[in-house]
PDB file of C-alpha atoms in Angstrom:
ATOM      1  CA  MET X   1     -16.031 -33.711 -14.994  1.00  0.00           C
ATOM      2  CA  TYR X   2     -17.516 -30.936 -12.739  1.00  0.00           C
ATOM      3  CA  ASN X   3     -14.015 -30.492 -10.621  1.00  0.00           C
ATOM      4  CA  SER X   4     -12.350 -29.967 -14.040  1.00  0.00           C
ATOM      5  CA  LEU X   5     -14.588 -27.232 -15.101  1.00  0.00           C
ATOM      6  CA  SER X   6     -14.576 -25.978 -11.663  1.00  0.00           C
ATOM      7  CA  TYR X   7     -10.714 -25.591 -11.614  1.00  0.00           C
ATOM      8  CA  LYS X   8     -11.033 -23.866 -15.411  1.00  0.00           C
ATOM      9  CA  SER X   9     -13.198 -21.238 -14.076  1.00  0.00           C
ATOM     10  CA  LYS X  10     -11.536 -20.119 -11.364  1.00  0.00           C
ATOM     11  CA  GLN X  11      -8.352 -20.058 -13.462  1.00  0.00           C
ATOM     12  CA  PHE X  12     -10.256 -17.983 -16.119  1.00  0.00           C
ATOM     13  CA  PHE X  13     -11.938 -15.923 -13.165  1.00  0.00           C
ATOM     14  CA  TRP X  14      -8.195 -15.261 -11.860  1.00  0.00           C
ATOM     15  CA  LEU X  15      -6.536 -14.128 -15.261  1.00  0.00           C
ATOM     16  CA  ILE X  16      -9.700 -11.919 -15.470  1.00  0.00           C
ATOM     17  CA  ILE X  17      -8.825 -10.104 -12.041  1.00  0.00           C
ATOM     18  CA  LYS X  18      -5.295  -9.869 -13.110  1.00  0.00           C
ATOM     19  CA  LEU X  19      -5.587  -8.272 -16.495  1.00  0.00           C
ATOM     20  CA  SER X  20      -8.225  -6.060 -15.204  1.00  0.00           C
ATOM     21  CA  ILE X  21      -5.989  -4.931 -12.197  1.00  0.00           C
ATOM     22  CA  VAL X  22      -2.600  -4.318 -14.657  1.00  0.00           C
ATOM     23  CA  ILE X  23      -4.755  -2.695 -17.598  1.00  0.00           C
ATOM     24  CA  GLY X  24      -6.803  -0.185 -15.309  1.00  0.00           C
ATOM     25  CA  CYS X  25      -3.476   0.387 -13.537  1.00  0.00           C
ATOM     26  CA  GLY X  26      -1.886   1.337 -16.809  1.00  0.00           C
ATOM     27  CA  PHE X  27      -4.893   3.293 -18.220  1.00  0.00           C
ATOM     28  CA  PHE X  28      -5.349   5.601 -14.889  1.00  0.00           C
ATOM     29  CA  ILE X  29      -1.307   6.007 -15.005  1.00  0.00           C
ATOM     30  CA  TRP X  30      -1.975   7.339 -18.260  1.00  0.00           C
ATOM     31  CA  GLN X  31      -4.708   9.572 -17.911  1.00  0.00           C
ATOM     32  CA  ARG X  32      -3.148  11.369 -14.797  1.00  0.00           C
ATOM     33  CA  LEU X  33      -0.186  12.161 -16.918  1.00  0.00           C
ATOM     34  CA  THR X  34      -2.097  13.394 -19.815  1.00  0.00           C
ATOM     35  CA  SER X  35      -5.516  14.904 -18.718  1.00  0.00           C
ATOM     36  CA  ASN X  36      -4.481  17.422 -16.044  1.00  0.00           C
ATOM     37  CA  SER X  37      -5.611  20.820 -17.346  1.00  0.00           C
ATOM     38  CA  GLU X  38      -2.980  22.656 -15.144  1.00  0.00           C
ATOM     39  CA  PHE X  39      -0.524  20.111 -16.246  1.00  0.00           C
ATOM     40  CA  HIS X  40       0.711  19.930 -19.880  1.00  0.00           C
ATOM     41  CA  PHE X  41       2.705  17.029 -20.954  1.00  0.00           C
ATOM     42  CA  PHE X  42       4.787  18.895 -23.846  1.00  0.00           C
ATOM     43  CA  ASP X  43       5.552  21.430 -21.373  1.00  0.00           C
ATOM     44  CA  PHE X  44       6.779  18.924 -18.775  1.00  0.00           C
ATOM     45  CA  TYR X  45       8.856  17.277 -21.035  1.00  0.00           C
ATOM     46  CA  GLN X  46      10.310  20.544 -22.410  1.00  0.00           C
ATOM     47  CA  ASN X  47      11.212  21.498 -18.546  1.00  0.00           C
ATOM     48  CA  LEU X  48      13.204  18.273 -18.173  1.00  0.00           C
ATOM     49  CA  ILE X  49      15.374  19.076 -21.499  1.00  0.00           C
ATOM     50  CA  LYS X  50      15.763  22.431 -20.098  1.00  0.00           C
ATOM     51  CA  ASN X  51      16.917  21.194 -16.633  1.00  0.00           C
ATOM     52  CA  ASN X  52      18.841  18.525 -17.819  1.00  0.00           C
ATOM     53  CA  VAL X  53      16.841  16.001 -15.906  1.00  0.00           C
ATOM     54  CA  PHE X  54      18.175  12.820 -18.210  1.00  0.00           C
ATOM     55  CA  SER X  55      21.647  13.594 -17.641  1.00  0.00           C
ATOM     56  CA  THR X  56      23.542  10.075 -16.406  1.00  0.00           C
ATOM     57  CA  LYS X  57      24.030  11.980 -13.140  1.00  0.00           C
ATOM     58  CA  ASN X  58      20.812  12.993 -12.541  1.00  0.00           C
ATOM     59  CA  MET X  59      19.153   9.867 -13.287  1.00  0.00           C
ATOM     60  CA  LEU X  60      21.416   7.876 -11.580  1.00  0.00           C
ATOM     61  CA  PHE X  61      20.624   9.600  -8.509  1.00  0.00           C
ATOM     62  CA  LEU X  62      16.882   9.641  -8.896  1.00  0.00           C
ATOM     63  CA  LEU X  63      17.334   5.785  -9.508  1.00  0.00           C
ATOM     64  CA  ILE X  64      19.550   4.761  -6.418  1.00  0.00           C
ATOM     65  CA  SER X  65      17.092   7.222  -4.211  1.00  0.00           C
ATOM     66  CA  THR X  66      14.056   5.323  -5.484  1.00  0.00           C
ATOM     67  CA  PHE X  67      16.145   1.988  -5.372  1.00  0.00           C
ATOM     68  CA  LEU X  68      16.809   3.181  -1.758  1.00  0.00           C
ATOM     69  CA  ASN X  69      13.354   3.906  -0.927  1.00  0.00           C
ATOM     70  CA  TRP X  70      11.882   0.587  -1.982  1.00  0.00           C
ATOM     71  CA  PHE X  71      14.714  -1.626  -0.792  1.00  0.00           C
ATOM     72  CA  LEU X  72      13.745   0.221   2.810  1.00  0.00           C
ATOM     73  CA  GLU X  73      10.012  -0.561   2.126  1.00  0.00           C
ATOM     74  CA  ILE X  74      10.891  -4.440   1.151  1.00  0.00           C
ATOM     75  CA  THR X  75      13.014  -4.668   3.951  1.00  0.00           C
ATOM     76  CA  LYS X  76      10.253  -3.570   6.371  1.00  0.00           C
ATOM     77  CA  TRP X  77       7.789  -5.945   5.220  1.00  0.00           C
ATOM     78  CA  GLU X  78      10.120  -8.745   5.319  1.00  0.00           C
ATOM     79  CA  THR X  79      10.870  -8.138   8.713  1.00  0.00           C
ATOM     80  CA  LEU X  80       7.103  -7.746   9.520  1.00  0.00           C
ATOM     81  CA  ALA X  81       5.929 -10.783   7.272  1.00  0.00           C
ATOM     82  CA  SER X  82       8.586 -13.239   8.813  1.00  0.00           C
ATOM     83  CA  LEU X  83       6.957 -12.602  11.917  1.00  0.00           C
ATOM     84  CA  CYS X  84       4.277 -14.786  10.764  1.00  0.00           C
ATOM     85  CA  VAL X  85       6.165 -16.824   7.902  1.00  0.00           C
ATOM     86  CA  LYS X  86       9.767 -16.730   7.368  1.00  0.00           C
ATOM     87  CA  THR X  87      10.138 -14.429   3.894  1.00  0.00           C
ATOM     88  CA  SER X  88      12.798 -14.155   1.739  1.00  0.00           C
ATOM     89  CA  LYS X  89      13.870 -10.599   0.246  1.00  0.00           C
ATOM     90  CA  LYS X  90      13.165 -11.953  -3.180  1.00  0.00           C
ATOM     91  CA  ASN X  91       9.257 -12.813  -1.904  1.00  0.00           C
ATOM     92  CA  ALA X  92       8.647  -9.667   0.098  1.00  0.00           C
ATOM     93  CA  THR X  93       9.766  -7.899  -3.093  1.00  0.00           C
ATOM     94  CA  ILE X  94       7.425  -9.944  -5.391  1.00  0.00           C
ATOM     95  CA  GLN X  95       4.601  -9.241  -2.903  1.00  0.00           C
ATOM     96  CA  SER X  96       5.144  -5.600  -2.037  1.00  0.00           C
ATOM     97  CA  LEU X  97       5.533  -4.366  -5.845  1.00  0.00           C
ATOM     98  CA  ALA X  98       2.789  -6.610  -6.779  1.00  0.00           C
ATOM     99  CA  SER X  99       0.534  -4.979  -3.994  1.00  0.00           C
ATOM    100  CA  LEU X 100       1.622  -1.557  -4.843  1.00  0.00           C
ATOM    101  CA  THR X 101       0.136  -2.312  -8.562  1.00  0.00           C
ATOM    102  CA  THR X 102      -3.133  -3.646  -7.145  1.00  0.00           C
ATOM    103  CA  SER X 103      -3.612  -0.760  -4.455  1.00  0.00           C
ATOM    104  CA  LEU X 104      -3.117   2.098  -7.106  1.00  0.00           C
ATOM    105  CA  ILE X 105      -6.887   1.934  -8.091  1.00  0.00           C
ATOM    106  CA  THR X 106      -8.366   1.648  -4.588  1.00  0.00           C
ATOM    107  CA  PRO X 107      -9.011   4.546  -1.853  1.00  0.00           C
ATOM    108  CA  ASN X 108      -5.999   5.407   0.396  1.00  0.00           C
ATOM    109  CA  ARG X 109      -4.225   2.107  -1.106  1.00  0.00           C
ATOM    110  CA  ILE X 110      -6.470  -0.136   0.924  1.00  0.00           C
ATOM    111  CA  GLY X 111      -5.781  -2.970  -1.990  1.00  0.00           C
ATOM    112  CA  GLU X 112      -2.462  -3.537  -0.585  1.00  0.00           C
ATOM    113  CA  TYR X 113      -4.264  -5.534   2.398  1.00  0.00           C
ATOM    114  CA  GLY X 114      -5.426  -7.760   0.197  1.00  0.00           C
ATOM    115  CA  ALA X 115      -2.939  -8.359  -2.279  1.00  0.00           C
ATOM    116  CA  LYS X 116      -0.559  -9.170   0.191  1.00  0.00           C
ATOM    117  CA  ALA X 117      -2.835 -11.709   2.446  1.00  0.00           C
ATOM    118  CA  VAL X 118      -3.397 -13.606  -1.109  1.00  0.00           C
ATOM    119  CA  TYR X 119       0.669 -14.545  -1.134  1.00  0.00           C
ATOM    120  CA  PHE X 120      -0.363 -16.309   1.940  1.00  0.00           C
ATOM    121  CA  ASP X 121      -1.876 -19.831   3.318  1.00  0.00           C
ATOM    122  CA  LYS X 122      -5.599 -18.942   4.901  1.00  0.00           C
ATOM    123  CA  SER X 123      -4.641 -19.396   8.138  1.00  0.00           C
ATOM    124  CA  PHE X 124      -2.183 -16.515   8.131  1.00  0.00           C
ATOM    125  CA  ARG X 125      -4.472 -13.876   6.326  1.00  0.00           C
ATOM    126  CA  LYS X 126      -5.748 -12.230   9.331  1.00  0.00           C
ATOM    127  CA  GLN X 127      -2.031 -11.935  10.691  1.00  0.00           C
ATOM    128  CA  ILE X 128      -0.309 -10.251   7.465  1.00  0.00           C
ATOM    129  CA  VAL X 129      -3.145  -7.791   7.174  1.00  0.00           C
ATOM    130  CA  GLY X 130      -2.430  -6.385  10.883  1.00  0.00           C
ATOM    131  CA  LEU X 131       1.244  -6.824  10.295  1.00  0.00           C
ATOM    132  CA  ASN X 132       0.879  -4.585   6.868  1.00  0.00           C
ATOM    133  CA  LEU X 133      -1.265  -1.977   9.088  1.00  0.00           C
ATOM    134  CA  VAL X 134       1.519  -1.898  11.480  1.00  0.00           C
ATOM    135  CA  GLY X 135       4.096  -0.981   8.928  1.00  0.00           C
ATOM    136  CA  ASN X 136       1.916   1.310   7.178  1.00  0.00           C
ATOM    137  CA  PHE X 137       1.024   2.743  10.681  1.00  0.00           C
ATOM    138  CA  TYR X 138       5.063   3.794  11.493  1.00  0.00           C
ATOM    139  CA  GLN X 139       5.471   5.322   8.553  1.00  0.00           C
ATOM    140  CA  MET X 140       2.338   7.490   8.945  1.00  0.00           C
ATOM    141  CA  ILE X 141       3.537   8.505  12.627  1.00  0.00           C
ATOM    142  CA  MET X 142       6.651   9.621  10.647  1.00  0.00           C
ATOM    143  CA  THR X 143       4.953  11.671   8.195  1.00  0.00           C
ATOM    144  CA  LEU X 144       2.649  13.175  10.831  1.00  0.00           C
ATOM    145  CA  PHE X 145       5.964  13.880  13.167  1.00  0.00           C
ATOM    146  CA  PHE X 146       7.903  15.470  10.603  1.00  0.00           C
ATOM    147  CA  GLY X 147       4.746  16.954   9.191  1.00  0.00           C
ATOM    148  CA  ILE X 148       3.400  18.909  11.949  1.00  0.00           C
ATOM    149  CA  ILE X 149       7.072  20.354  12.993  1.00  0.00           C
ATOM    150  CA  GLY X 150       7.466  21.266   9.560  1.00  0.00           C
ATOM    151  CA  PHE X 151       3.865  22.724   9.183  1.00  0.00           C
ATOM    152  CA  GLY X 152       4.425  24.661  12.416  1.00  0.00           C
ATOM    153  CA  TYR X 153       7.815  26.165  10.947  1.00  0.00           C
ATOM    154  CA  PHE X 154       5.922  26.902   7.762  1.00  0.00           C
ATOM    155  CA  VAL X 155       2.877  28.670   9.455  1.00  0.00           C
ATOM    156  CA  TYR X 156       4.911  30.696  11.649  1.00  0.00           C
ATOM    157  CA  ASN X 157       7.268  32.148   9.241  1.00  0.00           C
ATOM    158  CA  HIS X 158       4.728  32.867   6.723  1.00  0.00           C
ATOM    159  CA  ASN X 159       1.789  34.404   8.224  1.00  0.00           C
ATOM    160  CA  VAL X 160      -0.466  31.809   6.963  1.00  0.00           C
ATOM    161  CA  SER X 161      -4.100  32.383   7.430  1.00  0.00           C
ATOM    162  CA  ILE X 162      -5.576  29.655   8.951  1.00  0.00           C
ATOM    163  CA  ASP X 163      -9.403  29.493  10.227  1.00  0.00           C
ATOM    164  CA  TYR X 164      -8.391  27.971  14.222  1.00  0.00           C
ATOM    165  CA  HIS X 165     -12.177  27.674  14.870  1.00  0.00           C
ATOM    166  CA  ARG X 166     -12.552  25.011  12.015  1.00  0.00           C
ATOM    167  CA  VAL X 167      -9.528  23.565  13.107  1.00  0.00           C
ATOM    168  CA  LEU X 168     -10.809  22.852  16.217  1.00  0.00           C
ATOM    169  CA  ARG X 169     -14.160  21.462  15.009  1.00  0.00           C
ATOM    170  CA  PHE X 170     -11.872  19.118  13.082  1.00  0.00           C
ATOM    171  CA  LEU X 171      -9.711  18.045  16.235  1.00  0.00           C
ATOM    172  CA  LEU X 172     -12.837  17.518  18.154  1.00  0.00           C
ATOM    173  CA  LEU X 173     -14.453  15.875  16.070  1.00  0.00           C
ATOM    174  CA  GLY X 174     -11.062  13.526  15.399  1.00  0.00           C
ATOM    175  CA  ILE X 175     -10.922  12.930  19.143  1.00  0.00           C
ATOM    176  CA  PHE X 176     -14.402  11.940  19.344  1.00  0.00           C
ATOM    177  CA  ILE X 177     -14.114   9.323  16.454  1.00  0.00           C
ATOM    178  CA  ILE X 178     -11.180   7.797  18.155  1.00  0.00           C
ATOM    179  CA  SER X 179     -12.484   7.722  21.497  1.00  0.00           C
ATOM    180  CA  ALA X 180     -15.761   6.000  20.124  1.00  0.00           C
ATOM    181  CA  PHE X 181     -13.541   3.597  18.217  1.00  0.00           C
ATOM    182  CA  PHE X 182     -11.674   2.637  21.329  1.00  0.00           C
ATOM    183  CA  PHE X 183     -14.571   2.342  23.511  1.00  0.00           C
ATOM    184  CA  GLY X 184     -16.747   0.781  21.098  1.00  0.00           C
ATOM    185  CA  ALA X 185     -14.153  -1.564  20.182  1.00  0.00           C
ATOM    186  CA  LYS X 186     -14.016  -3.234  23.239  1.00  0.00           C
ATOM    187  CA  HIS X 187     -17.190  -4.917  23.024  1.00  0.00           C
ATOM    188  CA  PHE X 188     -16.670  -5.640  19.427  1.00  0.00           C
ATOM    189  CA  ASN X 189     -16.722  -9.121  17.884  1.00  0.00           C
ATOM    190  CA  TYR X 190     -17.425  -9.988  14.260  1.00  0.00           C
ATOM    191  CA  LYS X 191     -16.849 -13.019  12.544  1.00  0.00           C
ATOM    192  CA  GLY X 192     -13.559 -13.784  14.994  1.00  0.00           C
ATOM    193  CA  TYR X 193     -12.432  -9.979  14.818  1.00  0.00           C
ATOM    194  CA  SER X 194     -12.411  -8.649  18.302  1.00  0.00           C
ATOM    195  CA  ALA X 195     -10.672  -5.388  20.254  1.00  0.00           C
ATOM    196  CA  GLU X 196      -9.075  -8.298  22.447  1.00  0.00           C
ATOM    197  CA  LYS X 197      -7.656 -10.175  19.949  1.00  0.00           C
ATOM    198  CA  ALA X 198      -6.191  -7.005  18.498  1.00  0.00           C
ATOM    199  CA  ARG X 199      -4.763  -6.213  21.443  1.00  0.00           C
ATOM    200  CA  THR X 200      -3.048  -9.718  22.079  1.00  0.00           C
ATOM    201  CA  PHE X 201      -1.748  -9.508  18.378  1.00  0.00           C
ATOM    202  CA  ILE X 202       0.075  -6.479  18.920  1.00  0.00           C
ATOM    203  CA  ASN X 203       1.395  -7.260  22.162  1.00  0.00           C
ATOM    204  CA  ARG X 204       3.146 -10.131  20.547  1.00  0.00           C
ATOM    205  CA  ILE X 205       4.716  -8.256  18.338  1.00  0.00           C
ATOM    206  CA  PRO X 206       8.591  -7.621  19.790  1.00  0.00           C
ATOM    207  CA  LEU X 207       9.729  -4.688  20.993  1.00  0.00           C
ATOM    208  CA  LYS X 208      12.856  -4.806  19.124  1.00  0.00           C
ATOM    209  CA  LEU X 209      10.919  -5.539  15.878  1.00  0.00           C
ATOM    210  CA  ASN X 210       8.865  -2.216  16.709  1.00  0.00           C
ATOM    211  CA  ILE X 211      12.082  -0.097  17.073  1.00  0.00           C
ATOM    212  CA  LYS X 212      13.771  -1.388  13.564  1.00  0.00           C
ATOM    213  CA  VAL X 213      10.260  -0.688  11.805  1.00  0.00           C
ATOM    214  CA  ALA X 214      10.216   2.684  13.121  1.00  0.00           C
ATOM    215  CA  MET X 215      13.558   3.028  12.267  1.00  0.00           C
ATOM    216  CA  ILE X 216      12.969   1.887   8.218  1.00  0.00           C
ATOM    217  CA  SER X 217       9.880   4.254   8.529  1.00  0.00           C
ATOM    218  CA  LEU X 218      11.989   7.183   9.540  1.00  0.00           C
ATOM    219  CA  LEU X 219      14.705   6.506   6.970  1.00  0.00           C
ATOM    220  CA  ARG X 220      12.304   6.143   3.961  1.00  0.00           C
ATOM    221  CA  PHE X 221      10.894   9.510   4.996  1.00  0.00           C
ATOM    222  CA  VAL X 222      14.513  11.188   5.164  1.00  0.00           C
ATOM    223  CA  VAL X 223      15.146   9.515   1.438  1.00  0.00           C
ATOM    224  CA  PHE X 224      11.958  10.565  -0.395  1.00  0.00           C
ATOM    225  CA  SER X 225      11.645  13.999   1.590  1.00  0.00           C
ATOM    226  CA  HIS X 226      15.287  14.328   0.063  1.00  0.00           C
ATOM    227  CA  GLN X 227      14.881  13.238  -3.160  1.00  0.00           C
ATOM    228  CA  PHE X 228      11.959  15.845  -2.917  1.00  0.00           C
ATOM    229  CA  TYR X 229      14.511  18.551  -2.463  1.00  0.00           C
ATOM    230  CA  PHE X 230      17.069  17.155  -5.123  1.00  0.00           C
ATOM    231  CA  LEU X 231      14.310  17.833  -7.396  1.00  0.00           C
ATOM    232  CA  LEU X 232      13.903  21.400  -6.236  1.00  0.00           C
ATOM    233  CA  LEU X 233      18.093  21.853  -6.789  1.00  0.00           C
ATOM    234  CA  LEU X 234      17.579  20.017 -10.034  1.00  0.00           C
ATOM    235  CA  PHE X 235      15.003  22.549 -11.441  1.00  0.00           C
ATOM    236  CA  LYS X 236      16.791  25.714  -9.988  1.00  0.00           C
ATOM    237  CA  ILE X 237      14.299  26.805  -7.389  1.00  0.00           C
ATOM    238  CA  ASP X 238      15.885  29.255  -4.954  1.00  0.00           C
ATOM    239  CA  ILE X 239      15.156  28.400  -1.420  1.00  0.00           C
ATOM    240  CA  SER X 240      16.974  27.339   1.392  1.00  0.00           C
ATOM    241  CA  TYR X 241      17.222  23.649   2.549  1.00  0.00           C
ATOM    242  CA  LEU X 242      15.374  24.565   5.776  1.00  0.00           C
ATOM    243  CA  ASP X 243      12.634  26.433   4.173  1.00  0.00           C
ATOM    244  CA  ALA X 244      12.577  23.576   1.520  1.00  0.00           C
ATOM    245  CA  ILE X 245      12.159  20.860   4.205  1.00  0.00           C
ATOM    246  CA  SER X 246       9.542  22.201   6.199  1.00  0.00           C
ATOM    247  CA  ALA X 247       7.617  23.162   2.735  1.00  0.00           C
ATOM    248  CA  ILE X 248       7.850  19.287   1.867  1.00  0.00           C
ATOM    249  CA  THR X 249       7.108  17.540   5.000  1.00  0.00           C
ATOM    250  CA  THR X 250       4.092  20.052   5.045  1.00  0.00           C
ATOM    251  CA  VAL X 251       2.997  19.075   1.404  1.00  0.00           C
ATOM    252  CA  TYR X 252       3.170  15.216   2.870  1.00  0.00           C
ATOM    253  CA  PHE X 253       1.244  16.256   6.255  1.00  0.00           C
ATOM    254  CA  ILE X 254      -1.731  17.956   4.281  1.00  0.00           C
ATOM    255  CA  SER X 255      -1.567  14.740   1.652  1.00  0.00           C
ATOM    256  CA  SER X 256      -1.599  12.243   4.332  1.00  0.00           C
ATOM    257  CA  ILE X 257      -4.542  13.240   6.301  1.00  0.00           C
ATOM    258  CA  VAL X 258      -6.833  13.866   3.262  1.00  0.00           C
ATOM    259  CA  PRO X 259      -8.512  10.189   1.568  1.00  0.00           C
ATOM    260  CA  MET X 260      -7.839   9.929  -2.001  1.00  0.00           C
ATOM    261  CA  LEU X 261      -7.638   7.442  -4.310  1.00  0.00           C
ATOM    262  CA  SER X 262      -3.714   6.484  -4.860  1.00  0.00           C
ATOM    263  CA  LEU X 263      -3.871   7.132  -8.787  1.00  0.00           C
ATOM    264  CA  PHE X 264      -5.111  10.994  -7.668  1.00  0.00           C
ATOM    265  CA  ASP X 265      -2.166  11.173  -4.955  1.00  0.00           C
ATOM    266  CA  VAL X 266      -0.165  13.209  -7.637  1.00  0.00           C
ATOM    267  CA  VAL X 267      -3.014  15.301  -8.545  1.00  0.00           C
ATOM    268  CA  LEU X 268      -3.432  15.922  -4.349  1.00  0.00           C
ATOM    269  CA  LYS X 269       0.252  16.409  -3.866  1.00  0.00           C
ATOM    270  CA  GLY X 270       0.727  18.825  -6.838  1.00  0.00           C
ATOM    271  CA  THR X 271      -2.091  21.075  -5.793  1.00  0.00           C
ATOM    272  CA  VAL X 272      -0.792  21.032  -1.680  1.00  0.00           C
ATOM    273  CA  ALA X 273       2.834  21.970  -3.275  1.00  0.00           C
ATOM    274  CA  ILE X 274       1.290  24.650  -5.409  1.00  0.00           C
ATOM    275  CA  TRP X 275      -0.104  26.490  -2.542  1.00  0.00           C
ATOM    276  CA  VAL X 276       2.789  25.814   0.105  1.00  0.00           C
ATOM    277  CA  PHE X 277       5.448  26.743  -2.738  1.00  0.00           C
ATOM    278  CA  SER X 278       3.518  29.900  -3.599  1.00  0.00           C
ATOM    279  CA  PHE X 279       4.798  31.282  -0.678  1.00  0.00           C
ATOM    280  CA  PHE X 280       8.339  31.040  -1.923  1.00  0.00           C
ATOM    281  CA  ASN X 281       7.070  32.580  -5.254  1.00  0.00           C
ATOM    282  CA  VAL X 282       7.788  29.571  -7.328  1.00  0.00           C
ATOM    283  CA  GLU X 283       6.126  28.854 -10.878  1.00  0.00           C
ATOM    284  CA  PRO X 284       3.482  25.911 -10.660  1.00  0.00           C
ATOM    285  CA  LEU X 285       4.795  24.104 -13.703  1.00  0.00           C
ATOM    286  CA  LEU X 286       8.086  24.032 -11.875  1.00  0.00           C
ATOM    287  CA  ILE X 287       6.297  22.333  -8.947  1.00  0.00           C
ATOM    288  CA  LEU X 288       3.916  19.881 -10.947  1.00  0.00           C
ATOM    289  CA  SER X 289       6.973  18.937 -12.666  1.00  0.00           C
ATOM    290  CA  VAL X 290       8.429  17.887  -9.407  1.00  0.00           C
ATOM    291  CA  THR X 291       5.785  16.162  -7.838  1.00  0.00           C
ATOM    292  CA  THR X 292       5.003  14.065 -11.389  1.00  0.00           C
ATOM    293  CA  LEU X 293       8.582  12.909 -11.367  1.00  0.00           C
ATOM    294  CA  MET X 294       8.235  12.058  -7.475  1.00  0.00           C
ATOM    295  CA  TRP X 295       5.145   9.888  -8.749  1.00  0.00           C
ATOM    296  CA  ILE X 296       6.848   8.681 -11.555  1.00  0.00           C
ATOM    297  CA  PHE X 297       9.988   7.329  -9.720  1.00  0.00           C
ATOM    298  CA  ASN X 298       8.414   6.113  -6.557  1.00  0.00           C
ATOM    299  CA  PHE X 299       4.959   4.860  -8.082  1.00  0.00           C
ATOM    300  CA  VAL X 300       4.827   4.692 -11.942  1.00  0.00           C
ATOM    301  CA  PHE X 301       8.125   2.436 -12.416  1.00  0.00           C
ATOM    302  CA  PRO X 302       7.650   0.013  -9.433  1.00  0.00           C
ATOM    303  CA  ALA X 303       4.082  -0.325 -10.458  1.00  0.00           C
ATOM    304  CA  ILE X 304       5.257  -1.238 -13.934  1.00  0.00           C
ATOM    305  CA  ILE X 305       7.447  -3.927 -12.514  1.00  0.00           C
ATOM    306  CA  GLY X 306       4.668  -5.142  -9.961  1.00  0.00           C
ATOM    307  CA  SER X 307       2.161  -6.033 -13.240  1.00  0.00           C
ATOM    308  CA  TYR X 308       4.529  -8.777 -13.929  1.00  0.00           C
ATOM    309  CA  PHE X 309       4.227 -10.193 -10.686  1.00  0.00           C
ATOM    310  CA  VAL X 310       0.532  -9.509 -10.607  1.00  0.00           C
ATOM    311  CA  LEU X 311       0.363 -11.247 -14.268  1.00  0.00           C
ATOM    312  CA  THR X 312       2.423 -14.258 -13.301  1.00  0.00           C
ATOM    313  CA  PHE X 313       0.815 -14.791  -9.517  1.00  0.00           C
ATOM    314  CA  LYS X 314      -0.695 -18.255  -9.291  1.00  0.00           C
ATOM    315  CA  PRO X 315      -3.365 -18.360  -6.475  1.00  0.00           C
ATOM    316  CA  ASN X 316      -3.167 -21.925  -4.354  1.00  0.00           C
ATOM    317  CA  PHE X 317      -5.460 -23.843  -6.155  1.00  0.00           C
ATOM    318  CA  VAL X 318      -3.271 -23.840  -9.385  1.00  0.00           C
ATOM    319  CA  LYS X 319      -0.140 -24.497  -7.584  1.00  0.00           C
TER     320      LYS X 319
END
């Protein structure tokens, strides 16, 4: 009798969690689209009509680029997860999209780590979290690499005023924190986690797999940055390819180093993009329209699909 009640309690508990994730995700998406003081949905819609965004050709390109972006992300996760447990493309898709939905309401998408881990047996979960961290690390490296180049080009060509003393203090603080982490981690051991175990785990990842994950991350960056460029062209923004790419990489670079709740990512990127593209005399509404479309296609649509996978997820005790 007790076991039966416990089982039903767990089922009810998981149902509440899943519904909370999906409802919370939907609510915050709606809030982001309707409550921005600088962004009016009616003006945004009129902009889409005016620039023929809903034409078959344009929608096809946007959908294909979104599909390619997520196909690469799913392939990357399939490659990494299979190092631990053989994972099919189907399972990698479910795990990636469900974790996206879950992560949108968490700072810096940290919920993604736990969401992917629950799909695996308890004995593999630490490794899954580590592999997910590796995948995100390579994506961040690509963003920083191209971002630094683009930002350097942008600053050099547009005489951007920078407080170099503040930047230097920021860099020194970053170096101090990283150094303290690496030196302190040597003696860190908490509930089975230690620097030595982390190094052993990282060393187990084959060089070939590291290269493959890095290349997939590079392709993803190329895909979504050029989707952004396509939208600039779609909204008839007069800007050269080189200036556009430097501005786009600068937007992603600055956005990536600012911790924020993922659902506010569209606000952050919109704010940064308005500042960056102001040097090219681009209207704020046009840039907000571009960043909002990027968010809708690459986060909102996949998160809606992921909501289904969240609701249909069954933890081990009910399988």
